[in-house]
Amino acid sequence: MAEKLHEVISAVIKKAGTPLKVSQIAKIIQDQQLWFKPSNGESPKQEQVSARVNNYPHIFSRANGLVSLVAGITENRLLRITYNKNLWELPSGHPWSRKNQGKPDYAFENMFGFGGEEWLFNNRYNIDGYQYGYIRGLWEVMNIDFIDTCYLFSIHPESKDRLLIAILRNVALLDPDALSKKVEENFERYSPDMISELKEAGADYQRAKISDIRPIIRFKMEDATIFDGPIVANELKTGKKYNRFKPYKVEGDLETFLAALTIKKRTVFVPGKRKITLGGHTRTNEPRTKVIAGLHNEISDALERFLADEYSLKNKNISIETMTFGNNIADFVLQRPDKKLVLLEIKTSSNVRYNIREALGQLLDYSNWDSTVNIRDLVIVSPGKLTGELLDFFERIRKSLKFNLSYWQYEKENSAKNKFIKY
C-alpha cells in the first residue's frame, strides 16, 4: 500500500515503546523526514497528526494528553522466501525449465530460475534509511498497511531443511503502482543490472518480467535481525503446513515455537557428530564445490581418527559440526579435562594465506562470541605447507593474539595414522 500517515504514526509510537504527545509525534516525523503531504511536500502539522489519530480509533487511543496504540493489535507473519546462496543480495540460481512455466504445481523459481526476494538485502535499494524489497507471499495481504514482525524462512533445495533466515520488524506494505518518484527511479536505474545478474546466475533472463517484482515492502535495516547462519527449523515440516509462499499468521503454537527458536541462547559445549552437512559444505552439482566438499570431509575424517586416542565421540569430549557460536557451526571443538575448549577450523584451498585469513576470521569470531565460554587454543587445519615468508607471517599473527594459535598441515599422501604436521 502507499505510505500513509496513520501507518507512520503507528511506527513512531512502536519505535518509542511508550505513549507520546501529538507534538512529539509530529516533531519525530518532521525531524526524521518520515512523511510528507502529497499536495505540497511538507511534513504534517500537529493538527493533521491529531486528526489522523482521531480517524483511527481502532488503532490509537488517547489518555491524559498521550497517544498510544490499542492493546492487542499486532500483525505477525511467517513468510517463505526463495533460497539464495548470496545472502539475498544477488541471484544465485535455481533449477528451472520453460516446460514448467505457467504450471501451478511449480514454484516460480523453478519456472524462471530465480525468485523475487533475491535482492531483498541489496544495499542499492536502501533509500533515505529504508530498505525496499519484494516478498512474494505478501500479495495475499495487500489489504493491510503494516506488519509488526515478519519471520523469513527458506527451504534448502537439497536437504529440504527449513531455515529461518531473518526477522523484520515494522514492515510497511506498499502499492507497487504508487511508489514515490525517487523509489521508482531507483528501481528503473538498476533494472538492467538485475537482468545481467539473472543472466549470470543462469536464470531465464529473456522472459523475466522485472516490473513484476517492484518493491512492495519497506523497512529499516536496524529493525532487521539477519542471522549469521540460518537457524534450522524443521518443525515447520510437520504436516506440510508451511511449504508454500504464503503469509502464515503467527499465533498460538507457531508463535511459541518461533519465540523459543530465536531467543539468544548461551553457548554450551555439544558433543557429537553432525549427520547432515550444511552451509559451506553443501554438495551441489558444481564440480568445484564437490571437490571442496570432498576434501573437507576427507580432512575431517582423518582429523577424527588422529584425535581418537584422547578425544572421541565415546568420551563425549569432541564436537564435529554440532556446536554453534551465534548460529554459526564450528568444524571441530574439543573439550579438555579442565573444561577449556580448543577450536579447529578446516580450510581446503591450496592458497595458504587465504586459508589462514578465512579460518582465523572464523576462529576469532567464535572465540569472542560468548564471554562465558573458556577457550584456550585455536587451530587452523589446511593442506598447505608453511614455509619462508608465510611461516614468518604466521608467527607474527601468533604473537599478536591472546589465544594459543596453531597451524596443522594435512598430508594426504602420508600413510601413517598421523597425517598432520603441527606448527
CSV table of C-alpha atoms in Angstrom, one decimal, residues 155-408:
chain,number,residue,atom,x,y,z
A,155,ILE,CA,13.8,-24.3,2.2
A,156,HIS,CA,17.2,-25.8,1.4
A,157,PRO,CA,16.9,-27.3,-2.1
A,158,GLU,CA,18.8,-30.5,-1.3
A,159,SER,CA,18.4,-31.3,2.4
A,160,LYS,CA,14.9,-29.8,2.4
A,161,ASP,CA,15.7,-28.3,5.8
A,162,ARG,CA,13.6,-25.4,6.9
A,163,LEU,CA,15.9,-22.5,7.6
A,164,LEU,CA,15.0,-19.4,9.5
A,165,ILE,CA,16.8,-16.5,7.8
A,166,ALA,CA,15.8,-13.2,9.3
A,167,ILE,CA,13.3,-11.3,11.4
A,168,LEU,CA,12.0,-8.0,10.0
A,169,ARG,CA,10.1,-5.6,12.3
A,170,ASN,CA,8.0,-2.6,11.5
A,171,VAL,CA,7.4,-3.5,7.9
A,172,ALA,CA,5.3,-1.2,5.7
A,173,LEU,CA,3.4,-2.7,2.7
A,174,LEU,CA,3.5,-0.6,-0.4
A,175,ASP,CA,1.5,-0.4,-3.6
A,176,PRO,CA,4.0,-1.0,-6.4
A,177,ASP,CA,1.9,1.2,-8.7
A,178,ALA,CA,2.0,4.1,-6.3
A,179,LEU,CA,5.7,4.2,-5.3
A,180,SER,CA,7.4,7.6,-4.7
A,181,LYS,CA,9.2,9.0,-7.7
A,182,LYS,CA,12.5,8.5,-6.0
A,183,VAL,CA,11.9,4.8,-5.3
A,184,GLU,CA,10.6,4.2,-8.8
A,185,GLU,CA,13.6,5.9,-10.4
A,186,ASN,CA,16.0,3.9,-8.3
A,187,PHE,CA,14.3,0.6,-9.3
A,188,GLU,CA,14.4,1.6,-13.0
A,189,ARG,CA,18.0,2.6,-12.8
A,190,TYR,CA,19.0,-0.8,-11.6
A,191,SER,CA,16.7,-2.9,-13.8
A,192,PRO,CA,19.3,-3.5,-16.5
A,193,ASP,CA,21.7,-4.7,-13.7
A,194,MET,CA,19.1,-7.1,-12.5
A,195,ILE,CA,18.7,-8.6,-16.0
A,196,SER,CA,22.5,-9.0,-16.2
A,197,GLU,CA,22.6,-10.7,-12.8
A,198,LEU,CA,19.9,-13.1,-13.8
A,199,LYS,CA,21.8,-14.0,-16.9
A,200,GLU,CA,25.0,-14.6,-14.9
A,201,ALA,CA,23.0,-16.8,-12.4
A,202,GLY,CA,21.7,-18.9,-15.3
A,203,ALA,CA,18.1,-17.8,-14.9
A,204,ASP,CA,15.6,-17.2,-17.7
A,205,TYR,CA,16.5,-13.6,-18.1
A,206,GLN,CA,14.9,-13.3,-21.5
A,207,ARG,CA,11.4,-13.9,-20.1
A,208,ALA,CA,12.0,-12.3,-16.8
A,209,LYS,CA,9.5,-9.5,-16.0
A,210,ILE,CA,11.4,-7.3,-13.7
A,211,SER,CA,8.4,-4.9,-13.4
A,212,ASP,CA,6.5,-7.7,-11.6
A,213,ILE,CA,8.9,-7.7,-8.7
A,214,ARG,CA,9.0,-3.9,-7.9
A,215,PRO,CA,9.1,-3.1,-4.2
A,216,ILE,CA,6.1,-4.0,-2.1
A,217,ILE,CA,7.7,-3.5,1.3
A,218,ARG,CA,10.0,-1.2,3.1
A,219,PHE,CA,11.7,-1.5,6.5
A,220,LYS,CA,14.8,-0.1,8.3
A,221,MET,CA,17.8,-2.4,8.4
A,222,GLU,CA,18.2,-1.5,12.1
A,223,ASP,CA,14.8,-3.2,12.6
A,224,ALA,CA,16.1,-6.3,10.9
A,225,THR,CA,17.7,-9.3,12.5
A,226,ILE,CA,19.6,-11.3,9.9
A,227,PHE,CA,21.0,-14.4,11.4
A,228,ASP,CA,24.8,-15.0,10.9
A,229,GLY,CA,23.9,-18.6,9.9
A,230,PRO,CA,20.4,-19.9,9.2
A,231,ILE,CA,18.6,-21.5,12.1
A,232,VAL,CA,17.3,-25.0,11.3
A,233,ALA,CA,13.6,-25.0,12.0
A,234,ASN,CA,12.5,-28.4,10.8
A,235,GLU,CA,9.4,-28.4,13.0
A,236,LEU,CA,7.9,-26.3,10.2
A,237,LYS,CA,7.9,-29.5,8.1
A,238,THR,CA,5.2,-31.0,10.4
A,239,GLY,CA,2.0,-31.7,8.4
A,240,LYS,CA,3.4,-29.9,5.4
A,241,LYS,CA,1.7,-26.8,6.7
A,242,TYR,CA,4.4,-24.3,5.7
A,243,ASN,CA,5.6,-25.3,2.3
A,244,ARG,CA,4.1,-22.5,0.2
A,245,PHE,CA,4.9,-18.8,-0.4
A,246,LYS,CA,2.1,-17.6,1.8
A,247,PRO,CA,1.8,-15.1,4.6
A,248,TYR,CA,1.2,-17.5,7.5
A,249,LYS,CA,-0.3,-15.8,10.6
A,250,VAL,CA,2.0,-16.2,13.6
A,251,GLU,CA,-0.1,-17.2,16.6
A,252,GLY,CA,-0.6,-20.0,19.1
A,253,ASP,CA,1.9,-22.9,18.8
A,254,LEU,CA,3.7,-21.3,15.9
A,255,GLU,CA,4.2,-18.1,17.8
A,256,THR,CA,5.6,-20.1,20.8
A,257,PHE,CA,7.9,-22.1,18.6
A,258,LEU,CA,9.4,-19.1,16.8
A,259,ALA,CA,9.9,-17.2,20.1
A,260,ALA,CA,11.7,-20.1,21.6
A,261,LEU,CA,13.8,-20.7,18.5
A,262,THR,CA,15.0,-17.1,18.2
A,263,ILE,CA,15.8,-16.3,21.8
A,264,LYS,CA,19.5,-15.8,22.3
A,265,LYS,CA,20.9,-18.9,23.9
A,266,ARG,CA,24.0,-19.3,26.0
A,267,THR,CA,26.9,-21.1,24.2
A,268,VAL,CA,27.3,-24.6,25.5
A,269,PHE,CA,29.6,-27.5,24.5
A,270,VAL,CA,27.6,-30.0,22.4
A,271,PRO,CA,29.5,-33.3,21.9
A,272,GLY,CA,28.6,-35.4,18.9
A,273,LYS,CA,28.9,-35.5,15.1
A,274,ARG,CA,26.6,-33.9,12.6
A,275,LYS,CA,25.0,-36.3,10.2
A,276,ILE,CA,23.9,-33.8,7.5
A,277,THR,CA,26.4,-31.2,6.3
A,278,LEU,CA,25.1,-27.7,5.7
A,279,GLY,CA,26.4,-24.3,4.9
A,280,GLY,CA,29.8,-24.1,3.1
A,281,HIS,CA,30.0,-27.9,2.7
A,282,THR,CA,26.7,-28.4,0.9
A,283,ARG,CA,27.0,-30.7,-2.1
A,284,THR,CA,25.8,-29.2,-5.3
A,285,ASN,CA,26.1,-30.1,-9.0
A,286,GLU,CA,29.0,-27.7,-9.4
A,287,PRO,CA,32.2,-29.7,-9.8
A,288,ARG,CA,34.4,-27.3,-7.8
A,289,THR,CA,32.0,-27.4,-4.9
A,290,LYS,CA,32.0,-31.2,-4.9
A,291,VAL,CA,35.8,-31.2,-4.8
A,292,ILE,CA,35.9,-28.8,-1.9
A,293,ALA,CA,33.3,-30.7,0.0
A,294,GLY,CA,35.1,-34.0,-0.7
A,295,LEU,CA,38.4,-32.7,0.6
A,296,HIS,CA,36.8,-31.1,3.6
A,297,ASN,CA,35.2,-34.4,4.5
A,298,GLU,CA,38.4,-36.3,3.9
A,299,ILE,CA,40.4,-34.0,6.2
A,300,SER,CA,37.6,-34.1,8.8
A,301,ASP,CA,37.6,-37.9,8.8
A,302,ALA,CA,41.4,-38.0,9.1
A,303,LEU,CA,41.3,-35.5,11.9
A,304,GLU,CA,38.7,-37.5,13.8
A,305,ARG,CA,40.9,-40.6,13.6
A,306,PHE,CA,44.0,-38.7,14.6
A,307,LEU,CA,42.3,-37.3,17.7
A,308,ALA,CA,40.6,-40.5,18.7
A,309,ASP,CA,43.0,-41.6,21.4
A,310,GLU,CA,42.3,-38.5,23.5
A,311,TYR,CA,39.1,-37.0,22.0
A,312,SER,CA,36.3,-39.2,20.8
A,313,LEU,CA,32.5,-39.5,20.4
A,314,LYS,CA,32.7,-42.3,23.0
A,315,ASN,CA,34.4,-40.0,25.5
A,316,LYS,CA,31.9,-37.2,24.7
A,317,ASN,CA,34.6,-34.6,24.6
A,318,ILE,CA,34.6,-33.8,20.8
A,319,SER,CA,32.1,-31.8,18.7
A,320,ILE,CA,32.2,-32.3,14.9
A,321,GLU,CA,29.9,-29.7,13.4
A,322,THR,CA,27.5,-29.8,16.4
A,323,MET,CA,28.5,-26.8,18.4
A,324,THR,CA,27.3,-23.3,17.4
A,325,PHE,CA,28.5,-19.9,18.2
A,326,GLY,CA,25.7,-17.5,17.5
A,327,ASN,CA,24.1,-19.9,14.9
A,328,ASN,CA,27.5,-20.5,13.2
A,329,ILE,CA,28.7,-24.1,13.3
A,330,ALA,CA,32.3,-24.7,14.2
A,331,ASP,CA,34.1,-27.6,12.4
A,332,PHE,CA,35.7,-29.2,15.5
A,333,VAL,CA,35.5,-28.3,19.2
A,334,LEU,CA,37.5,-30.3,21.8
A,335,GLN,CA,36.7,-30.1,25.5
A,336,ARG,CA,39.9,-30.5,27.6
A,337,PRO,CA,39.7,-32.2,31.1
A,338,ASP,CA,39.8,-28.7,32.6
A,339,LYS,CA,36.7,-27.8,30.5
A,340,LYS,CA,38.6,-25.3,28.4
A,341,LEU,CA,37.8,-25.6,24.7
A,342,VAL,CA,40.0,-26.0,21.7
A,343,LEU,CA,38.6,-24.8,18.3
A,344,LEU,CA,39.7,-26.2,15.0
A,345,GLU,CA,38.7,-24.8,11.6
A,346,ILE,CA,39.4,-26.7,8.3
A,347,LYS,CA,40.2,-24.9,5.1
A,348,THR,CA,40.9,-26.7,1.8
A,349,SER,CA,42.4,-24.1,-0.6
A,350,SER,CA,45.9,-24.6,-2.0
A,351,ASN,CA,46.5,-20.9,-1.1
A,352,VAL,CA,47.9,-21.0,2.4
A,353,ARG,CA,47.5,-17.3,3.1
A,354,TYR,CA,43.9,-17.5,2.0
A,355,ASN,CA,43.3,-20.4,4.4
A,356,ILE,CA,44.8,-18.6,7.3
A,357,ARG,CA,42.8,-15.4,6.7
A,358,GLU,CA,39.5,-17.3,6.3
A,359,ALA,CA,40.0,-19.7,9.2
A,360,LEU,CA,41.4,-17.1,11.6
A,361,GLY,CA,38.4,-14.8,11.0
A,362,GLN,CA,36.0,-17.6,11.9
A,363,LEU,CA,38.0,-18.7,14.9
A,364,LEU,CA,38.3,-15.2,16.4
A,365,ASP,CA,34.5,-14.8,15.8
A,366,TYR,CA,33.7,-18.0,17.7
A,367,SER,CA,36.2,-17.4,20.5
A,368,ASN,CA,34.9,-13.9,21.2
A,369,TRP,CA,31.2,-14.5,20.8
A,370,ASP,CA,30.3,-15.5,24.3
A,371,SER,CA,32.5,-14.2,27.2
A,372,THR,CA,31.3,-17.1,29.5
A,373,VAL,CA,33.0,-19.7,27.3
A,374,ASN,CA,36.6,-20.5,28.3
A,375,ILE,CA,38.6,-21.0,25.1
A,376,ARG,CA,42.3,-21.6,25.1
A,377,ASP,CA,43.5,-22.8,21.8
A,378,LEU,CA,42.8,-22.1,18.1
A,379,VAL,CA,43.9,-24.4,15.4
A,380,ILE,CA,43.9,-23.8,11.6
A,381,VAL,CA,43.8,-27.1,9.6
A,382,SER,CA,44.9,-26.9,6.0
A,383,PRO,CA,46.6,-28.9,3.2
A,384,GLY,CA,49.1,-26.1,2.5
A,385,LYS,CA,52.7,-26.1,3.9
A,386,LEU,CA,54.0,-23.2,6.0
A,387,THR,CA,57.5,-22.1,4.7
A,388,GLY,CA,59.5,-19.0,4.3
A,389,GLU,CA,57.6,-15.7,4.4
A,390,LEU,CA,54.4,-17.5,5.1
A,391,LEU,CA,55.8,-19.0,8.3
A,392,ASP,CA,57.2,-15.6,9.4
A,393,PHE,CA,53.7,-14.2,8.6
A,394,PHE,CA,52.0,-16.8,10.8
A,395,GLU,CA,54.5,-16.3,13.6
A,396,ARG,CA,53.7,-12.6,13.7
A,397,ILE,CA,50.0,-13.3,13.9
A,398,ARG,CA,50.5,-15.9,16.6
A,399,LYS,CA,52.4,-13.3,18.8
A,400,SER,CA,49.7,-10.7,18.4
A,401,LEU,CA,46.9,-12.9,19.8
A,402,LYS,CA,45.8,-13.6,23.4
A,403,PHE,CA,45.0,-17.2,22.3
A,404,ASN,CA,47.3,-20.1,21.6
A,405,LEU,CA,47.3,-20.3,17.8
A,406,SER,CA,48.5,-23.4,15.9
A,407,TYR,CA,48.6,-24.5,12.2
A,408,TRP,CA,48.2,-28.2,11.3
